Coordinates of C-alpha atoms in Angstrom, one line a residue:
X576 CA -74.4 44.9 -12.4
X577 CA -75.1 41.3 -11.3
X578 CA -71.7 39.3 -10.8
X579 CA -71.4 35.8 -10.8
X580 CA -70.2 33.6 -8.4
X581 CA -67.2 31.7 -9.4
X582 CA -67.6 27.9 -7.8
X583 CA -65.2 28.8 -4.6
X584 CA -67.1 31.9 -4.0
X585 CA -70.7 29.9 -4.0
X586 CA -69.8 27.9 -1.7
X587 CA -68.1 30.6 1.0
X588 CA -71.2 32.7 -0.1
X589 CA -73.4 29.8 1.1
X590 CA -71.4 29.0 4.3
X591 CA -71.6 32.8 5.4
X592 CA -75.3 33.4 4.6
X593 CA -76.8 30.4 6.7
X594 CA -74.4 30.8 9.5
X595 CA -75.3 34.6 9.6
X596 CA -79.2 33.6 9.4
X597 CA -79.1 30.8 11.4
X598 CA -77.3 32.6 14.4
X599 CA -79.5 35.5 14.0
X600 CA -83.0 33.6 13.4
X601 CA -82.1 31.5 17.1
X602 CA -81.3 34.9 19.0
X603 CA -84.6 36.1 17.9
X604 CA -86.8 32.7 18.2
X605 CA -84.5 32.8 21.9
X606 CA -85.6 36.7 22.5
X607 CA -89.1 36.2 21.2
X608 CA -89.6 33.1 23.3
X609 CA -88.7 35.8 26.3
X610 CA -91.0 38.2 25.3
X611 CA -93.9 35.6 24.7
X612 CA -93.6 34.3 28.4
X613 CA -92.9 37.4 29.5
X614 CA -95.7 39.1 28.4
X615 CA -98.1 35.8 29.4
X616 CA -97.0 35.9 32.5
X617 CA -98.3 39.7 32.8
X618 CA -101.6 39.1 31.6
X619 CA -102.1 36.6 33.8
X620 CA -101.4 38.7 36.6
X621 CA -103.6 41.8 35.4
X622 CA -106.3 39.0 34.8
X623 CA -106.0 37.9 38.4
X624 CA -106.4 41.0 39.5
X625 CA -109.1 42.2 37.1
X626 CA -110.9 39.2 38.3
X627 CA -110.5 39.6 42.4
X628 CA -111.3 43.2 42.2
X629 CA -114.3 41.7 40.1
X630 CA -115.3 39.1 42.4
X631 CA -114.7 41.4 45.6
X632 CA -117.1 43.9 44.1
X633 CA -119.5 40.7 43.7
X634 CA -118.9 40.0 47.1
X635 CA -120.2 43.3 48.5
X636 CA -123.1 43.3 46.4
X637 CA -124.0 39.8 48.0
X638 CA -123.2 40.7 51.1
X639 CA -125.4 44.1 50.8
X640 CA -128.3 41.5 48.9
X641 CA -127.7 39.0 51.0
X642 CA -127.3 36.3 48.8
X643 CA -124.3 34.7 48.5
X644 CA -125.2 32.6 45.1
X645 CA -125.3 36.1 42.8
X646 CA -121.7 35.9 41.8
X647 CA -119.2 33.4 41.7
X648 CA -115.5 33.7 40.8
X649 CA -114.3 31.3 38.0
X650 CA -110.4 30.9 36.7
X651 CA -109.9 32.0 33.5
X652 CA -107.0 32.4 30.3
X653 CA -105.8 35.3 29.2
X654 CA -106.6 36.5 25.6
X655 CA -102.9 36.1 23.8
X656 CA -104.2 36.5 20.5
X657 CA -102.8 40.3 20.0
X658 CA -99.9 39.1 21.8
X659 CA -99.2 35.9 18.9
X660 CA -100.4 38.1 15.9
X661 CA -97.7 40.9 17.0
X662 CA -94.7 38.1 17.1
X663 CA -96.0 36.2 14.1
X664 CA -95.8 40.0 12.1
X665 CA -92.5 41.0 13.7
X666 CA -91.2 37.6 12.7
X667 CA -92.0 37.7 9.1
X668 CA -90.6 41.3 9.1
X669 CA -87.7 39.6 11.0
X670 CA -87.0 37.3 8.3
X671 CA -87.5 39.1 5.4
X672 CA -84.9 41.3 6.7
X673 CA -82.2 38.9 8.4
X674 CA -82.5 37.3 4.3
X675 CA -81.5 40.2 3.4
X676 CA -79.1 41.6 5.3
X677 CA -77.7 38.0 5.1
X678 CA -77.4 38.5 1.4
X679 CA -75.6 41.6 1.5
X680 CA -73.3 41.1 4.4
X681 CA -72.2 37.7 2.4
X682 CA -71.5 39.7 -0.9
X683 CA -69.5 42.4 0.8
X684 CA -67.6 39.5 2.9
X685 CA -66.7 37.9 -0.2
X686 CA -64.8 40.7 -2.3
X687 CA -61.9 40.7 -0.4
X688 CA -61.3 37.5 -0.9
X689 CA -62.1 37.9 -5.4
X690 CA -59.8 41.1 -4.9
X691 CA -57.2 39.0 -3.4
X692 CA -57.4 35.8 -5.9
X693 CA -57.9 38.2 -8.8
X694 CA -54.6 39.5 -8.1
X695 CA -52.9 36.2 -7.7
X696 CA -54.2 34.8 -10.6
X697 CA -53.0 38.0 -12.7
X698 CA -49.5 37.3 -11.3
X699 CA -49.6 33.9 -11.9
X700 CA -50.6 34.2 -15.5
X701 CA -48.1 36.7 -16.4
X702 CA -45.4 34.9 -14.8
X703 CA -46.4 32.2 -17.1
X704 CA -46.4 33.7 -20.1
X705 CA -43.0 35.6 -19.4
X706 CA -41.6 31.9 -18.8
X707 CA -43.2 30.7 -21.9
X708 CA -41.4 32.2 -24.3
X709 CA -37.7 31.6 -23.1
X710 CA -38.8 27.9 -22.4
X711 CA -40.3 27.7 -26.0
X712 CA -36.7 29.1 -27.5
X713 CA -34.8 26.4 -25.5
X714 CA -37.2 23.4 -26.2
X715 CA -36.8 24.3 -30.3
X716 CA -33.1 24.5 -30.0
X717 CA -32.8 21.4 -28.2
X718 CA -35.0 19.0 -30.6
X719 CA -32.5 21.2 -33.4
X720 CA -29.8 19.4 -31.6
X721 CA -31.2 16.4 -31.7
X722 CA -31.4 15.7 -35.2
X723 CA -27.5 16.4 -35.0
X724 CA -26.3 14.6 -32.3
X725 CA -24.9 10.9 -33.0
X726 CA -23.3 10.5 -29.4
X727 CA -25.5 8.6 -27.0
X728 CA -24.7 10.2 -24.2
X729 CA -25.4 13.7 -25.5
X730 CA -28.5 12.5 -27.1
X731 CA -29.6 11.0 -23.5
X732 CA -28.7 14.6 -21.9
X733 CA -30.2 16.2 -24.7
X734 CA -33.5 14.0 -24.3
X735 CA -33.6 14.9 -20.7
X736 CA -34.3 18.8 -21.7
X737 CA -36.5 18.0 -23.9
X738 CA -38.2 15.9 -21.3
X739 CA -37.5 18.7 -19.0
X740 CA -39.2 21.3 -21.0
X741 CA -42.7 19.6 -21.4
X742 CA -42.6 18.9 -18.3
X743 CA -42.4 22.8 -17.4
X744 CA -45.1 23.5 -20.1
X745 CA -47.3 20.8 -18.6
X746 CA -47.0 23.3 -15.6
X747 CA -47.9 26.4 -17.4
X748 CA -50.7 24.2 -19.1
X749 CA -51.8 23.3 -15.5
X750 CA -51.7 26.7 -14.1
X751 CA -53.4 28.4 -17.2
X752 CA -56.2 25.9 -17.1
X753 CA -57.1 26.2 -13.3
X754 CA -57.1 30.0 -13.8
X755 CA -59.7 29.7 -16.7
X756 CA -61.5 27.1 -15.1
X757 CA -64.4 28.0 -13.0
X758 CA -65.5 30.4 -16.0
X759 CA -64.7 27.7 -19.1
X760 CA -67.3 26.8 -21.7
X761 CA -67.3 23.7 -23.0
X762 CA -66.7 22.7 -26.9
X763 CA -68.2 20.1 -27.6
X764 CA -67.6 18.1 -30.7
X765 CA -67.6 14.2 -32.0
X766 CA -64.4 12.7 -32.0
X767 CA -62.6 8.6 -31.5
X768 CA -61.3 8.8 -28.2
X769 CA -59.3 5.7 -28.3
X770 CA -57.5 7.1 -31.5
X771 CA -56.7 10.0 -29.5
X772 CA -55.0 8.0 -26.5
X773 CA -53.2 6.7 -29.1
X774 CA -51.5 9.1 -30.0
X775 CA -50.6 10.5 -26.6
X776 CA -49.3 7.2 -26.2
X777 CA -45.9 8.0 -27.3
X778 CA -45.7 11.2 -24.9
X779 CA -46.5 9.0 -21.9
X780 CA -44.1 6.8 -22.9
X781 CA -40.9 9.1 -23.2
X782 CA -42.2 11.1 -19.6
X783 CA -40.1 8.2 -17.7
X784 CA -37.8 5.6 -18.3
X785 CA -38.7 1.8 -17.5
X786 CA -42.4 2.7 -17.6
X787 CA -44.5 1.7 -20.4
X788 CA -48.0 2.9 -21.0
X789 CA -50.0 0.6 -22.1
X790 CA -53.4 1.4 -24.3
X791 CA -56.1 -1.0 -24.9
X792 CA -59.7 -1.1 -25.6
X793 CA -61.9 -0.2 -28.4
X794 CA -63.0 2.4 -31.1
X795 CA -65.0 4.8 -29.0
X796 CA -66.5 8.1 -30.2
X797 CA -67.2 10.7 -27.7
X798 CA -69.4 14.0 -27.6
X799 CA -66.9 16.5 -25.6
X800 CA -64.7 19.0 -25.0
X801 CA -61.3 17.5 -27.0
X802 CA -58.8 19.3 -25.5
X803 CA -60.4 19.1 -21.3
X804 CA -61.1 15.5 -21.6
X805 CA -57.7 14.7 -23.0
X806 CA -56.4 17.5 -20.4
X807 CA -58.4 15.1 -18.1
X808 CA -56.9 11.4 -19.1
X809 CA -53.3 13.4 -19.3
X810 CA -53.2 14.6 -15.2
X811 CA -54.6 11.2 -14.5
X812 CA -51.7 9.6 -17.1
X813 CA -48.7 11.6 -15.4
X814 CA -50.1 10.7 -12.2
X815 CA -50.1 7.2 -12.7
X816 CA -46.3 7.7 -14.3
X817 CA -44.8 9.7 -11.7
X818 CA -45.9 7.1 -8.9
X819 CA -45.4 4.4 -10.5
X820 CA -42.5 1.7 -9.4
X821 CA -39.7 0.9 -12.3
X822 CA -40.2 -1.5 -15.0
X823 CA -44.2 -1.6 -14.1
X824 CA -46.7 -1.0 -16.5
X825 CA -49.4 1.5 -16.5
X826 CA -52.6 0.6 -18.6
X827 CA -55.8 2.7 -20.0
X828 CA -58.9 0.4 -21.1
X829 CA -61.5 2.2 -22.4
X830 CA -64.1 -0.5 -23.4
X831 CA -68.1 0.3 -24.0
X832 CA -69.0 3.1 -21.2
X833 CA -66.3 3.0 -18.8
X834 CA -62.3 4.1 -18.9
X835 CA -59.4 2.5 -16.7
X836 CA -56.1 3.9 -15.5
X837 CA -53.9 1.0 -13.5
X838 CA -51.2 1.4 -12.4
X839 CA -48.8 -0.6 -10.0
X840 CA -47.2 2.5 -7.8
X841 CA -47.3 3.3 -4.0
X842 CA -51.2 3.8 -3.8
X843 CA -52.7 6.6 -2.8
X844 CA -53.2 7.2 1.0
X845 CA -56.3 9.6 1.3
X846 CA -58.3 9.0 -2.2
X847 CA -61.3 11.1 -0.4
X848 CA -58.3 14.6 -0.8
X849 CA -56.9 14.0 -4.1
X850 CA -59.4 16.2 -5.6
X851 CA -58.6 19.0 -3.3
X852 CA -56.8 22.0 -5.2
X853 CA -52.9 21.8 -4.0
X854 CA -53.2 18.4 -2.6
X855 CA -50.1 16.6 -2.7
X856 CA -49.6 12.9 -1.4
X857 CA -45.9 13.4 -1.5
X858 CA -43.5 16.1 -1.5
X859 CA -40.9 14.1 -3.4
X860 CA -42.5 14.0 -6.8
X861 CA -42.7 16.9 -8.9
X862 CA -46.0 19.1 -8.5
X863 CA -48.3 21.5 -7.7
X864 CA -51.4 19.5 -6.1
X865 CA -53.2 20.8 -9.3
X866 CA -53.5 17.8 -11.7
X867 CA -56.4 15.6 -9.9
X868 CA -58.0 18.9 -8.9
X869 CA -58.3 19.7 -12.7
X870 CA -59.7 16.0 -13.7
X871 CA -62.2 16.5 -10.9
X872 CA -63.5 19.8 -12.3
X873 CA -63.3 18.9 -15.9
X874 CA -65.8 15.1 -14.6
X875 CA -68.0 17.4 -13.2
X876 CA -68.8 19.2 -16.3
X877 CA -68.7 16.7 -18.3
X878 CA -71.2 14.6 -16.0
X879 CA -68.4 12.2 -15.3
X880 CA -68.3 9.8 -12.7
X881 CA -65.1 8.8 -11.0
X882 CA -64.6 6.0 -8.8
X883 CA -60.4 5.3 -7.4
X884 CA -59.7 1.7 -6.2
X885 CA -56.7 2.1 -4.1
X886 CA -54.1 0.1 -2.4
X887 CA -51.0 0.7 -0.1
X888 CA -48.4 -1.0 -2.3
X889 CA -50.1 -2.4 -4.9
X890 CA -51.1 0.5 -7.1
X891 CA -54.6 2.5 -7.9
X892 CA -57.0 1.9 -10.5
X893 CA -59.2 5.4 -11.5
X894 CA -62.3 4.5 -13.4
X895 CA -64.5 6.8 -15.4
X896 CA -68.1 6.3 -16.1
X897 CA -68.3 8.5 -19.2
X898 CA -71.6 7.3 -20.4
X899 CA -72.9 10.9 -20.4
X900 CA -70.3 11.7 -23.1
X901 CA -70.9 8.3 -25.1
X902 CA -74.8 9.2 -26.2

């Protein structure tokens, strides 16, 4: 049964195989060089030989014919034709079987390691759905509340649960998604993007206090995945929020092929790592280091280009080329 690589385990699989083949193709280019000059060097000796016993039976023959012009003794290359045609057979056998091996070797490396992540992502998803439920009970009792409540104060407190809880199910929602995604098909269907971000806009909105989200733009319809994409914009959304500085703005423009995130925050230090899984800029803000990892994997399979215009102190703009999803 043929399994397939999941996108970590290519690229370990890769790593392995062309270390393993490289280091094994020099020690035998290294140990067949040897052997070459080695086995040259021989020849040439027995062909010295062959040749001075030669010319010393020429010798006496001249001297018994007296003529000293019969023979004469000439330098000469050994024949290393057999020699090259053995190497150039051995090495094709060589490499043929170093390929496979290679193979093999770089299979059995990697199950370990699915064993290992199998297991963790098991754990991790039934943690999540054990939490889901009690989390679920207390984010319908609290919105009960809130239709009921006509003290400020409690309302605030009871907004911050609320708040509180979708926060926690953007978690779940996080973790579920990087467990599904290496081995997620995309849905494709037509939809108005911009109508979409619209109404997410109230969500941002209520995630902090003295930071409004601003959408702008125009009509857009898109060929994709509705619920990655959105998934997409939403980690890149939260991002922005979460970093942002009080009473800024954050804005999404989506206009013709391209859409904008700004936001006035801290700017990000290392934009080349964001996209690494568990990346984290800061350890103050709430997180797992799984949000930009997700909007990177989600671009790639959507054929969408990112580009992040960052600076210290003055906030970072992510741009999306998402032509391939606008045709």
């Amino acid at each position: 049964m043929v399994i397939a690589l999941k996108s970590y385990e290519r690229g370990s699989f890769i790593r392995f195989f062309l270390i393993y083949t490289s280091v094994f193709m020099l020690m035998f280019i290294a140990l067949a060089s040897l052997y070459y000059f080695q086995e040259r060097q021989r020849l040439f000796k027995e062909k010295r030989v062959e040749v001075m016993l030669a010319f010393n039976e020429c010798k006496r023959i001249n001297s018994l014919l007296q003529n000293e012009e019969i023979c004469e003794m000439q330098s000469s290359r050994p024949d290393m034709s057999k020699t090259t045609e053995t190497l150039l057979y051995t090495s094709l056998l060589t490499l043929i079987f170093t390929l496979g091996a290679g193979f093999i070797l770089a299979r059995i490396s990697l199950k370990p390691v699915r064993d290992s992540v199998e297991r963790m992502d098991s754990f991790i998803n039934g943690i999540v759905h054990d939490i889901n439920t009690p989390l679920s009970i207390v984010k319908l009792n609290a919105q009960s509340i809130a239709r009921r409540l006509d003290d400020e104060k409690l309302i605030a407190k009871n907004r911050r649960i609320i708040q509180a809880s979708e926060h926690i199910e953007n978690l779940e929602e996080q973790l579920l998604f990087t467990l599904k995604i290496h081995h997620y098909e995309l849905q494709k269907k037509k939809f108005d993007l911009f109508s979409k971000l619209q109404e997410r806009q109230g969500y941002w909105n209520d995630l902090k206090t003295n930071i409004n989200v601003n959408v702008i733009g125009e009509r857009i319809s898109v060929n994709a995945d509705e619920i990655a994409l959105l998934r997409m914009i939403d980690n890149v959304v939260i991002n922005a929020i979460k970093y942002s500085k009080q009473d800024q703005n954050v804005t999404i423009e989506l206009r013709g092929n391209e859409l904008k995130v700004v936001d006035r925050g801290e700017g990000i230090k290392n934009p080349k790592m964001v996209f690494e899984k568990y990346y984290r800029e800061s350890t103050k803000v709430d997180g797992l280091g799984l949000g930009l990892f997700l909007v990177y994997q989600i671009a790639i399979m959507h054929k969408v280009k990112i580009n992040i215009n960052s600076q210290l102190g003055n906030g970072t703009t992510f741009s999306f080329d998402i032509s391939s999803i606008t045709h």
